[in-house]
Coordinates of C-alpha atoms and ligand atoms in Angstrom, one line a residue:
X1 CA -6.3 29.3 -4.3
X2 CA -3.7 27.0 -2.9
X3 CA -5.0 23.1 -3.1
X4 CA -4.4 21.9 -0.2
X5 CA -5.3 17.5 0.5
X6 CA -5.0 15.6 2.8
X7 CA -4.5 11.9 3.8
X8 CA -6.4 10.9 6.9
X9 CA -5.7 7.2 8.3
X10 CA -7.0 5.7 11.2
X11 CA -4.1 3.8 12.3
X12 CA -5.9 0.3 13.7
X13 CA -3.6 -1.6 11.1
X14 CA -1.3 -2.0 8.1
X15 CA -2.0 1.0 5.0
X16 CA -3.4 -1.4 2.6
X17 CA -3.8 -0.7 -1.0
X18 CA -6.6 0.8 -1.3
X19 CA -5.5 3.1 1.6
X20 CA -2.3 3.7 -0.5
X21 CA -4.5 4.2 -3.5
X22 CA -6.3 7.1 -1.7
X23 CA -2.8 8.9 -0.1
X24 CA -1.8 8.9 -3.8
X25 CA -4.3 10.3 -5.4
X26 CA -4.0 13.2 -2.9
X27 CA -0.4 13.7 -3.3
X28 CA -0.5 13.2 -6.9
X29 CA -2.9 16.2 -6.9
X30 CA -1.3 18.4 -4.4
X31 CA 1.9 17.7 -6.6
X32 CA -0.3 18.5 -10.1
X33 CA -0.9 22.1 -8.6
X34 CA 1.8 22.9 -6.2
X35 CA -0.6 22.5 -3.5
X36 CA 0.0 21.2 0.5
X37 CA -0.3 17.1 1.0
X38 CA -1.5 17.0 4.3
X39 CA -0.9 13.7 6.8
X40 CA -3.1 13.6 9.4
X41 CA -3.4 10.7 12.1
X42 CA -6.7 9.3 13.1
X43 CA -6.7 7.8 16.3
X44 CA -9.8 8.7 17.9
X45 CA -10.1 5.0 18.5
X46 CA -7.8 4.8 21.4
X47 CA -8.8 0.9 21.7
X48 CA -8.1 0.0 18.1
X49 CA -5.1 2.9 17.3
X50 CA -1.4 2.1 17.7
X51 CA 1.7 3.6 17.5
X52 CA 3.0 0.8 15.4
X53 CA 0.3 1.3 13.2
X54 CA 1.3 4.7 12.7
X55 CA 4.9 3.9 12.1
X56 CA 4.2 1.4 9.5
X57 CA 1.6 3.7 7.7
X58 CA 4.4 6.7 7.8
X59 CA 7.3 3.8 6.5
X60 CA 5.3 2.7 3.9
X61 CA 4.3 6.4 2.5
X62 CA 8.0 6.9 2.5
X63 CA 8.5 3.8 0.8
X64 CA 5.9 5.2 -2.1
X65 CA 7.7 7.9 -1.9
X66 CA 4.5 10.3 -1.1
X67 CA 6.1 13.1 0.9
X68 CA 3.9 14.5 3.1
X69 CA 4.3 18.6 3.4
X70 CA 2.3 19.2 6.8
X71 CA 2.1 16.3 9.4
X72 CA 3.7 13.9 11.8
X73 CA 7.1 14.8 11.9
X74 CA 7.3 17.2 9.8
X75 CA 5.2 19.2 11.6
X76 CA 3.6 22.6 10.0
X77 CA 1.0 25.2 11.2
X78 CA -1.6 23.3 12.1
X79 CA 0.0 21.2 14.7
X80 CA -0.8 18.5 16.3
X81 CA -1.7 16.3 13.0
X82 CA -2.9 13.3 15.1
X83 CA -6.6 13.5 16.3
X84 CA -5.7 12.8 19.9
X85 CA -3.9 16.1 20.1
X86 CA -6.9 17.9 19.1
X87 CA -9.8 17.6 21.5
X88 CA -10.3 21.0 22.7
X89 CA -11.1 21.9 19.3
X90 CA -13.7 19.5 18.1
X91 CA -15.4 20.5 21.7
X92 CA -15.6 23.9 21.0
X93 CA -17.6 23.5 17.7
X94 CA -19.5 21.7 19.1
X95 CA -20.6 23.7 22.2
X96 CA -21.3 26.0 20.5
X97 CA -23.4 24.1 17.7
X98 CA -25.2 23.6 21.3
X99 CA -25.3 27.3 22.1
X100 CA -27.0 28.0 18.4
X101 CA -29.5 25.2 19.1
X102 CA -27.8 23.1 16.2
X103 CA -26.8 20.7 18.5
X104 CA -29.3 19.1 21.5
X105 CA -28.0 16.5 24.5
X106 CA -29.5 13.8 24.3
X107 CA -29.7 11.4 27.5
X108 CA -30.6 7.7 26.2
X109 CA -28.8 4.7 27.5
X110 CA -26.8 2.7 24.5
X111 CA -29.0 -0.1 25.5
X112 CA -32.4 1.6 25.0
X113 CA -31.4 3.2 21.9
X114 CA -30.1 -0.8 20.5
X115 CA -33.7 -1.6 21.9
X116 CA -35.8 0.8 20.1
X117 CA -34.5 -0.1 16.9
X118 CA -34.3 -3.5 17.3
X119 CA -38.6 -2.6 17.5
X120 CA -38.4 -0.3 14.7
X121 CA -37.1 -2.9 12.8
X122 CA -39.2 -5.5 14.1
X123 CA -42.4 -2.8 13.1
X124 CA -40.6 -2.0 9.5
X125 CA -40.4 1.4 10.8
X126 CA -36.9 3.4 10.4
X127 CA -34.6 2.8 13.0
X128 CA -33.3 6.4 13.0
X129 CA -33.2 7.9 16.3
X130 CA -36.1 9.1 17.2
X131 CA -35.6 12.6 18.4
X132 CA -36.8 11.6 21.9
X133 CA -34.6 13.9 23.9
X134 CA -35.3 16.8 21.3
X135 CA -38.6 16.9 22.6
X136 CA -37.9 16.7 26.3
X137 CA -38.6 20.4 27.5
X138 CA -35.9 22.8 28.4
X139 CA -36.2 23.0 32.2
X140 CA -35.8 19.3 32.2
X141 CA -32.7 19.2 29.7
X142 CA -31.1 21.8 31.8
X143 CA -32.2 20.0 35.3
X144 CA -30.7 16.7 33.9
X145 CA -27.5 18.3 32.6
X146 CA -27.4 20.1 36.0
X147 CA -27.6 16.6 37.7
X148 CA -24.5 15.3 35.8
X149 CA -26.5 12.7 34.0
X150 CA -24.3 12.1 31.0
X151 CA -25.1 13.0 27.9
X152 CA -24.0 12.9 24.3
X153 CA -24.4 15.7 22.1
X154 CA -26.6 15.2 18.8
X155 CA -26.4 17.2 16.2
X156 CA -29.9 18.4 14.8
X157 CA -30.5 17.5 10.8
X158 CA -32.3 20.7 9.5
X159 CA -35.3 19.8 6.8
X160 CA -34.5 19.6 3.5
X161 CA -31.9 18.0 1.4
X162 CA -28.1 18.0 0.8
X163 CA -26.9 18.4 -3.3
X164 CA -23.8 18.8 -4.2
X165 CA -21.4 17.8 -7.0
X166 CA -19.1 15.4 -6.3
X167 CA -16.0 15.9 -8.4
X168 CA -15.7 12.2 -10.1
X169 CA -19.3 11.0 -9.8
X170 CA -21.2 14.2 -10.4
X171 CA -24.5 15.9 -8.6
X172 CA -25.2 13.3 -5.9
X173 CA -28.5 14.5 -3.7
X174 CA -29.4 13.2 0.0
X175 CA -32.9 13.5 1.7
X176 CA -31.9 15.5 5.3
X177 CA -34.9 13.2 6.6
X178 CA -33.2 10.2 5.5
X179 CA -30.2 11.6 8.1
X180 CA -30.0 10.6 11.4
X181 CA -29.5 13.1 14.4
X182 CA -25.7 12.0 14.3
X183 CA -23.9 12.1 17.7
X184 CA -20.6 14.5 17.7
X185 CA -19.7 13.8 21.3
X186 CA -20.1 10.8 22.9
X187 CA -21.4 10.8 26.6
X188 CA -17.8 10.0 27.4
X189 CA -16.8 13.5 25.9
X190 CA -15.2 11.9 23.0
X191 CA -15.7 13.4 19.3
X192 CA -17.3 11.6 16.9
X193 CA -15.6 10.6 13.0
X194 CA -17.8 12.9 11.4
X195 CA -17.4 16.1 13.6
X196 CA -13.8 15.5 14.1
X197 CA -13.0 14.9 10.3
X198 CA -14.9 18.4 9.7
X199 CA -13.6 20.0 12.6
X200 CA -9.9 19.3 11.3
X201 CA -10.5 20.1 7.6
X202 CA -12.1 23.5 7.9
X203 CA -9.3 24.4 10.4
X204 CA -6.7 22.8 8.2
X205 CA -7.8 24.7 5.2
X206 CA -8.7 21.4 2.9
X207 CA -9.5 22.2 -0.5
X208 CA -10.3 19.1 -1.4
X209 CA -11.4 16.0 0.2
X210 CA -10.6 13.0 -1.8
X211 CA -11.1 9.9 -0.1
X212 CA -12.8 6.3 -0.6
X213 CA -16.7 5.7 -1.8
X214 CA -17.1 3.7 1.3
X215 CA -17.6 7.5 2.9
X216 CA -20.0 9.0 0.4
X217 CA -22.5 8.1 2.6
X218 CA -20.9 10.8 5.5
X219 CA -20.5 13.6 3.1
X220 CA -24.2 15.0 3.7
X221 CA -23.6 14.8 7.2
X222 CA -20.3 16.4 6.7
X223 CA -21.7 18.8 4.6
X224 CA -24.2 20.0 7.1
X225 CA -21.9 20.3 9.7
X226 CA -19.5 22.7 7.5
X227 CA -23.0 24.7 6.8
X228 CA -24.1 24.8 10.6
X229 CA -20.1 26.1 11.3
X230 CA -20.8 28.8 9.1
X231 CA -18.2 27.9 6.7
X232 CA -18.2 26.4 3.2
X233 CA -17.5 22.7 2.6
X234 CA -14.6 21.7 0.7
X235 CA -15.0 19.9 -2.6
X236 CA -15.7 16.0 -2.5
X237 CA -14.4 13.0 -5.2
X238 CA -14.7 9.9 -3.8
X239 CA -12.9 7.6 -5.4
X240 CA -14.4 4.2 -6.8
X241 CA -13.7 1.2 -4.8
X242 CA -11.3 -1.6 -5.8
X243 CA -12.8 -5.2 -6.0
X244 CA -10.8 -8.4 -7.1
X245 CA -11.4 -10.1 -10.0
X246 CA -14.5 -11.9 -8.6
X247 CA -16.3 -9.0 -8.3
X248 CA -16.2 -8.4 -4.8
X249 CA -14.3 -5.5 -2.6
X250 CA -10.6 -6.7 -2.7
X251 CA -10.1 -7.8 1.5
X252 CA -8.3 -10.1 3.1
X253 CA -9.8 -12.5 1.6
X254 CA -8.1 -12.4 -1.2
X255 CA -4.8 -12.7 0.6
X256 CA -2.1 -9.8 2.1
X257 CA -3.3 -6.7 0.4
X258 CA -1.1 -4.9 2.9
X259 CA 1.6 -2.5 1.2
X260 CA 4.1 -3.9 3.2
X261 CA 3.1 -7.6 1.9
X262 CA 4.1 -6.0 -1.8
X263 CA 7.3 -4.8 -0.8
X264 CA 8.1 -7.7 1.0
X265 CA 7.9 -9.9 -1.8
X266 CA 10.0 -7.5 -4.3
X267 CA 7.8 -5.4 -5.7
X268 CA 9.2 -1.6 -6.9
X269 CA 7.9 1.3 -5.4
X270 CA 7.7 2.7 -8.5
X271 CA 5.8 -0.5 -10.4
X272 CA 3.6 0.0 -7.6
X273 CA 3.0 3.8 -7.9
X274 CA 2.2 3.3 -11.6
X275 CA -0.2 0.5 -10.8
X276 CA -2.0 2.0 -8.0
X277 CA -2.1 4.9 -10.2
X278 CA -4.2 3.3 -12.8
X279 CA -7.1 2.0 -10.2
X280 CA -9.2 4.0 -11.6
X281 CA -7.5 7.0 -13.4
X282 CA -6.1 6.9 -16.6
X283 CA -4.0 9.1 -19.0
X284 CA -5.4 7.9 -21.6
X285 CA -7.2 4.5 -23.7
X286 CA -4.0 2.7 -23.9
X287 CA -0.4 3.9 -21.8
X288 CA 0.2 1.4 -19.3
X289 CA 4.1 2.3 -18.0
X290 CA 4.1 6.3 -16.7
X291 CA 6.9 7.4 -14.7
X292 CA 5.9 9.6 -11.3
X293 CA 6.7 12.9 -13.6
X294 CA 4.5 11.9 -16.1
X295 CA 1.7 10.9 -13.1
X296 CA 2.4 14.4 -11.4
X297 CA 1.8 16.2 -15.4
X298 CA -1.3 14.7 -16.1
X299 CA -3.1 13.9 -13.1
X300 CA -6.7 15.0 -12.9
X301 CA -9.7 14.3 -10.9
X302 CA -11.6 14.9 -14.0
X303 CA -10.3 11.0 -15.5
X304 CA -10.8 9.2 -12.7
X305 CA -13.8 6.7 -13.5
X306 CA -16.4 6.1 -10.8
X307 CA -16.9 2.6 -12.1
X308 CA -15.1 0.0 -9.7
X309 CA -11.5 -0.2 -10.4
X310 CA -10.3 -4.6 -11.0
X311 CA -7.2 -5.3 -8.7
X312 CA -5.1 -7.8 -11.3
X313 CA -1.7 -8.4 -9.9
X314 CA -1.3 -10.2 -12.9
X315 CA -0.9 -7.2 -14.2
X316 CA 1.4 -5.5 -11.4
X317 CA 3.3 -8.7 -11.7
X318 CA 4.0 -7.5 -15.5
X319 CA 4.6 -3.9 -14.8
X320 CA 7.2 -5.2 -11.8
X321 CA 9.3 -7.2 -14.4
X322 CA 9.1 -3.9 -16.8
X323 CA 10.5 -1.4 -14.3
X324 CA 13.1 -4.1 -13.1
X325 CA 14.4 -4.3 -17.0
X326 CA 14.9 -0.8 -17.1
X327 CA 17.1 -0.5 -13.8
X328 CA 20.6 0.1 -14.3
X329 CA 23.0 -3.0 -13.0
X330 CA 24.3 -1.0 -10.2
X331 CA 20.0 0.2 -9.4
X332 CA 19.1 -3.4 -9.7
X333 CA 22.1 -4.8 -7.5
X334 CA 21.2 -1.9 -4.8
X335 CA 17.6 -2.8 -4.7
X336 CA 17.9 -6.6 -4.6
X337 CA 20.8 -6.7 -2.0
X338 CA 18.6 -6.0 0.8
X339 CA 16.7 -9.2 0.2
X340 CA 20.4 -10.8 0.5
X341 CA 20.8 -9.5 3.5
X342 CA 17.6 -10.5 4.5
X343 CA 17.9 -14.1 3.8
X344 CA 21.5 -14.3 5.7
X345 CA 23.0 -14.7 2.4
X346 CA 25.9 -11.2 3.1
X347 CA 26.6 -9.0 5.4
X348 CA 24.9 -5.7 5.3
X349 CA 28.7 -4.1 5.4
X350 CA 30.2 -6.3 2.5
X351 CA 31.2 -4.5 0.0
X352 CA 32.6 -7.2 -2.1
X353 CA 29.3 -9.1 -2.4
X354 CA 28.1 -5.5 -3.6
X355 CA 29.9 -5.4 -6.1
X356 CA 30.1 -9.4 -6.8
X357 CA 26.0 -8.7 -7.0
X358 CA 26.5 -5.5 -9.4
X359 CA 28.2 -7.6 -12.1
X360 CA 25.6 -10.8 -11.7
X361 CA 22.7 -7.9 -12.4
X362 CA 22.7 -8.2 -16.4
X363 CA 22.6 -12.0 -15.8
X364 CA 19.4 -12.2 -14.1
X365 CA 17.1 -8.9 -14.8
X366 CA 15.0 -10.6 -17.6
X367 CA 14.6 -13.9 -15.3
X368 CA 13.1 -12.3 -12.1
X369 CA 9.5 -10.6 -12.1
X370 CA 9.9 -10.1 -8.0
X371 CA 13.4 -8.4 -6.2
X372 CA 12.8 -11.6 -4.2
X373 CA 12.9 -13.8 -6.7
X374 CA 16.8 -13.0 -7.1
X375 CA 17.6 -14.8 -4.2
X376 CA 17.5 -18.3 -5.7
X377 CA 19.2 -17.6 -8.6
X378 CA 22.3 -15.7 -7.1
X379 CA 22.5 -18.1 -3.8
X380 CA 25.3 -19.9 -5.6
X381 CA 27.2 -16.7 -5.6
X382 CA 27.3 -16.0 -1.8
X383 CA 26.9 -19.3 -0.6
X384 CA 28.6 -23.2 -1.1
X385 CA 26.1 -25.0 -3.4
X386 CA 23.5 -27.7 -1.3
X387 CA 22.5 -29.3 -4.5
X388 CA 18.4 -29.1 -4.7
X389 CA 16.5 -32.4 -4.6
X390 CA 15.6 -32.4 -8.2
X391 CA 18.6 -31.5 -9.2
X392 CA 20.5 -34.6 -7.9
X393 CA 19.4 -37.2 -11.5
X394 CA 21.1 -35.0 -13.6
X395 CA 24.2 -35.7 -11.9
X396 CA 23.0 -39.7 -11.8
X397 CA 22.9 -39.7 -15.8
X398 CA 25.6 -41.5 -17.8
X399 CA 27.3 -38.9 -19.3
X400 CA 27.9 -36.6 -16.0
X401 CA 31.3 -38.3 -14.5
X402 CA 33.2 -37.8 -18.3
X403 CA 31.8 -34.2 -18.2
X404 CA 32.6 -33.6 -14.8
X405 CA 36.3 -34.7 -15.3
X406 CA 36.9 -33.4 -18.5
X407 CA 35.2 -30.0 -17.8
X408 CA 37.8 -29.9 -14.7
X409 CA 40.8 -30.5 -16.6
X410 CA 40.0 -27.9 -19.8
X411 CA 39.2 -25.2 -16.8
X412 CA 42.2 -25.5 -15.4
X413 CA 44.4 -25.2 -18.8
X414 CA 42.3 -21.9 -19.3
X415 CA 44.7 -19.2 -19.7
X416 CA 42.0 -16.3 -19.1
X417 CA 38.8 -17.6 -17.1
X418 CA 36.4 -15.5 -18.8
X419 CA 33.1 -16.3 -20.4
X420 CA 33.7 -16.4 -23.6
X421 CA 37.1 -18.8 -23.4
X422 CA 34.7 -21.0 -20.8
X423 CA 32.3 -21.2 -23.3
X424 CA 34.9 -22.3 -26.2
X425 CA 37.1 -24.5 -24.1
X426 CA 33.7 -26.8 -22.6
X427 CA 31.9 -26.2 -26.2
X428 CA 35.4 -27.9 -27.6
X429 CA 34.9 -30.8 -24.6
X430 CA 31.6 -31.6 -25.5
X431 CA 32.5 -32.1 -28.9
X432 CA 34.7 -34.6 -28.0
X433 CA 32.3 -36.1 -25.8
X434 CA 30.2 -36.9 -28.7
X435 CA 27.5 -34.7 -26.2
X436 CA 24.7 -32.2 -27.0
X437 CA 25.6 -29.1 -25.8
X438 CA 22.8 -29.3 -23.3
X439 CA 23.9 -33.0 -22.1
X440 CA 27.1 -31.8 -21.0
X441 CA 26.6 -28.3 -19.7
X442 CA 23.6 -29.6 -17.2
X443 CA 25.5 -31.5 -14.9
X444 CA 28.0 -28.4 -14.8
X445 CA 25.6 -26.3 -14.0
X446 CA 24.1 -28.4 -11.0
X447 CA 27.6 -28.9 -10.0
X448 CA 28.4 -24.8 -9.5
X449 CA 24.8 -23.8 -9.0
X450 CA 23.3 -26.5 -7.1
X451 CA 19.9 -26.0 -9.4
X452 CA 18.5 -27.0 -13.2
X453 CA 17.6 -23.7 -13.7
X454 CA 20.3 -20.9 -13.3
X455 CA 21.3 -17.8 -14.9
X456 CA 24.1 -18.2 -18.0
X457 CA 26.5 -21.1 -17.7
X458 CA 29.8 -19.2 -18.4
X459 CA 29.0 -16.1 -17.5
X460 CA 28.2 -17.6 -13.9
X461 CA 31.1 -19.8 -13.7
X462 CA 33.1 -16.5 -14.3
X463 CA 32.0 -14.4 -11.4
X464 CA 32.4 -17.5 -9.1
X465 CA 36.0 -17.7 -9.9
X466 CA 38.0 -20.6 -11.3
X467 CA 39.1 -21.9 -7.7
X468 CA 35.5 -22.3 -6.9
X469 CA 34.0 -24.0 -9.9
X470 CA 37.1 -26.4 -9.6
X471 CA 36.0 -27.4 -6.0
X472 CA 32.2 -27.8 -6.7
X473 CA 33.0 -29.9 -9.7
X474 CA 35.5 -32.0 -7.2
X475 CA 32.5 -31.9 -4.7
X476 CA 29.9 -33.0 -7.1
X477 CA 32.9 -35.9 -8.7
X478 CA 32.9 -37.5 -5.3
X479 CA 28.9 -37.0 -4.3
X480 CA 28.5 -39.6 -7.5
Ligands
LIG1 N1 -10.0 8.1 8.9 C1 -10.8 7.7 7.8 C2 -10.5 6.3 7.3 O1 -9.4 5.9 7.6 C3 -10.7 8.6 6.6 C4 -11.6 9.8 6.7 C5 -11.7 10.7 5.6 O2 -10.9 10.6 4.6 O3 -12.6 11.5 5.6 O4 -11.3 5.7 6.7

């Protein structure tokens, strides 16, 4: 049997992680059996859906790199992927749930039905519906549908109770009277989450529905539905839910948990792939760093833990600054460039800072933890040096001016201005300074960086060029 998964979004805002957790764990299984990873759109909501929302969910997917096989845009044989398209089917099932009296119209007012349980509650009773139209007899249902009154469409909970075994957490049982008479079409003709979702997975041949714990509580509906179509549910694992580290579901609250947020501020796809990865699964007691081959080898259902899974981006933070290490210079300089670009720093089309940016790679992959955090530390490269406010005393100290001229005068005697003859010819100046090595280097580095904190001294100096270090150092002489 083919596994076939899908990913099912309601697009009313950004994929957040945990949303990005779930598409993962779908692909990563579809992937694990050479199964179908299904993308299907969710926009039922017409009020709350957008097409930007879906463009952003499909960018970031492709940014995660979790190809979708049937879907938007990619299209397959279950067309149309988005809910919307898809109507006419959710209809039929469930006419004809009416037709097989599994389904009854029921004919109460919104306002009634908030009224009656509002007294329910007030009288500690349930505030399930209460099955009033059931009862209503059949000449007067017909009359009333007859008379166009509108009407939704209630599905009607046999007795008995719903088991079934729910692939991380295990047999999970639901009393069928503790289930209301759900609506699957609204008065307004419009299908309902929990037919639609059923409607879609039977006909797109789901295997395995692998989704958030904040839906368990649908599965016994959804289960009786797939029973009352005749057909035979899929298998469940919900997945546990992510909470922050003060215990509670990670939200907004706890800042921008949108994946565009992470790649915005420099985080790998790959770092976060791993990281999402182990929200809950794990290979094993102790292997943090897993490349997507290893993901796609060992993923199982079977190790995901149905305990909540802590968000620490302390932790992502770490596994960032690991998978930046291990890019090559020319990797590293590719991915960081765009956040060049992005600060106004180079031209999209310049070629020459690409390359300028290739070579200044081994100079700051063990000092960044973020993409983003590059853009400080290369400025000086792309850009004439504004000298940062704290930055300024070093140049005030006693021993800058000396440094300043000397260091001028031995750079332009260089024969070859190369690191390494840098390095000899100012190590040779601060000797004669009578200078720490520190005492005379700082003020150089303020002078061509513009910060107190830069990447390597020579090796810096080097990629801006002689000409240039000889003008900032000219600059800085006359700022004093
Ligand atoms: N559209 C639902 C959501 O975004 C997912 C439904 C499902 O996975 O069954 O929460």
């Amino acid at each position: 049997m083919e596994v076939r998964v899908r990913f099912a979004p309601s697009p009313t805002g950004y994929l957040h992680v945990g949303g990005a957790r779930t598409a993962l764990y779908n692909w990563l299984l579809a992937r694990r059996h050479g199964g179908s990873f299904i993308l299907r759109i969710e926009d039922t909501d017409i009020s709350r859906s957008t097409e930007e929302a879906i463009q952003a969910i499909m960018e970031d997917l492709r940014w995660l790199g979790l190809d979708w096989d049937e879907g938007p845009e990619v299209g397959g044989k279950h067309f149309p992927y988005r809910q919307t398209g898809r109507y006419a089917l959710y209809r039929d099932a469930a006419m004809r749930l009416l037709r097989e009296g599994k389904a009854y119209p029921c004919f109460c007012e919104p306002e009634e039905l908030a009224e009656r349980r509002r007294e329910a509650l007030r009288q500690g009773r349930s505030p399930m519906y209460d099955r009033r139209c059931l009862a209503l007899p059949e000449r007067e249902k017909e009359a009333r549908m007859r008379q166009g009154i509108p009407y939704a469409l209630r599905f009607l909970v046999p007795e008995g109770e719903v088991t079934f075994t729910d692939l991380v957490r295990g047999e999970i049982s639901f009393r069928n009277r503790d289930i209301e008479d759900f609506v699957l079409l609204r008065s307004d003709g419009s299908a309902t989450y929990n037919l639609a979702v059923v409607v879609d997975d039977l006909e797109m041949e789901i295997t395995h529905v692998v989704r958030g714990d904040d839906h368990l509580s649908n599965t016994p509906k959804q289960i009786l539905l797939y029973r009352a179509l005749g057909a035979e549910p899929p298998a469940f694992a919900h997945l546990p839910m992510i909470v922050a580290r003060d215990g509670r579901p990670l939200s907004k609250r706890h800042g921008d948990v949108s994946v565009g947020s992470f790649r915005e501020k420099g985080y790998l796809p790959e770092a976060m792939v791993n990281f999402l990865a182990l929200l809950g699964w794990s290979l094993d007691d102790s292997t943090t760093i897993m490349d997507r081959t290893t993901l796609v080898e060992n993923f199982s259902l079977e190790r995901v833990s149905s305990k909540p899974a802590v968000w620490d981006e302390d932790k992502l933070l770490w596994m960032n600054s690991q998978y930046i290490m291990a890019l090559d210079d020319r990797e590293l300089a590719g991915r960081i460039f765009p956040f060049l670009v992005r600060e106004g720093l180079v031209e999209e089309s310049d070629a020459a800072a690409r390359e300028l940016l290739v070579k200044a790679a081994p100079l700051i992959r063990e000092r960044i933890k973020l993409l983003a955090d590059a853009v400080h530390l290369v400025r000086f490269l792309f850009q004439e040096v504004e000298i940062e406010e704290d930055a300024r005393q070093v140049l005030e100290e006693e021993a800058a001016e000396p440094v300043l001229r000397e260091a001028g005068k031995a750079l332009l005697e260089l024969k070859e201005f190369k690191a390494p003859q840098i390095e000899g010819t100012l190590r040779a100046m601060a000797d004669r300074l009578g200078l720490k090595p520190r005492q005379a280097f700082q003020p150089l580095r303020v002078a061509i960086t513009g910060r107190k904190v830069s990447p390597p001294l020579f090796e810096s100096m080097e990629l801006v060029g002689r000409e240039r270090c000889l003008q900032r150092i000219a600059r800085a002489l006359e700022a004093l």
